[in-house]
Amino acid sequence: MTLHAANPTTDDERDAWQLHQRGMSWAQVGREIGCTEAAARAFAAAYQQRTDAAADEAQISLF
């Protein structure tokens, strides 16, 4: 796993999601950030879940 200064888990989660969105396979993403393919998938899923939850909280209710 790549170690980043601020928050290693959050950075790996974001990196995994972004790299896959840019067209890399999960195997390529894993190699890029230094983890297994399964971990790369899990990182990306955690990132998406966290950002979706934050967006839901920020959403203004219309009714």
XYZ file of C-alpha atoms in Angstrom:
63
model
C 0.000 0.000 0.000
C 1.262 3.469 -0.818
C 1.890 5.589 2.261
C 0.770 9.175 2.029
C 1.376 11.898 4.594
C -2.137 12.967 5.556
C -4.291 9.824 5.573
C -2.952 6.731 3.842
C -6.273 4.878 3.663
C -8.227 7.816 2.274
C -5.565 8.580 -0.314
C -5.366 4.958 -1.463
C -9.153 4.803 -1.663
C -9.304 7.940 -3.812
C -6.354 6.871 -5.949
C -7.853 3.432 -6.609
C -11.191 4.930 -7.620
C -9.620 7.576 -9.858
C -7.224 5.195 -11.608
C -10.037 2.747 -12.363
C -12.248 5.584 -13.635
C -9.421 6.563 -15.978
C -9.533 3.110 -17.538
C -7.023 1.008 -15.639
C -7.966 -2.568 -14.832
C -8.217 -3.521 -11.157
C -4.977 -5.498 -11.513
C -3.230 -2.414 -12.914
C -4.644 -0.239 -10.145
C -3.369 -2.683 -7.534
C 0.106 -2.663 -9.025
C 0.089 1.141 -9.241
C -0.794 1.711 -5.595
C 1.051 -1.346 -4.285
C -1.712 -3.694 -3.196
C -3.706 -6.664 -4.435
C -6.464 -6.399 -7.022
C -9.028 -7.229 -4.319
C -7.685 -4.486 -2.046
C -7.821 -1.975 -4.913
C -11.489 -2.859 -5.478
C -12.198 -2.533 -1.763
C -10.429 0.830 -1.586
C -12.443 2.174 -4.508
C -15.715 0.854 -3.082
C -14.979 2.487 0.290
C -14.172 5.775 -1.438
C -17.380 5.706 -3.451
C -19.466 4.804 -0.416
C -17.886 7.580 1.657
C -18.264 10.253 -1.023
C -21.815 9.182 -1.852
C -22.742 9.422 1.842
C -21.173 12.886 2.067
C -23.096 14.005 -1.015
C -26.341 12.662 0.458
C -25.735 14.636 3.659
C -25.035 17.822 1.701
C -28.107 17.431 -0.500
C -30.840 19.958 0.206
C -34.263 18.427 0.580
C -36.758 19.896 -1.854
C -39.812 18.680 0.016
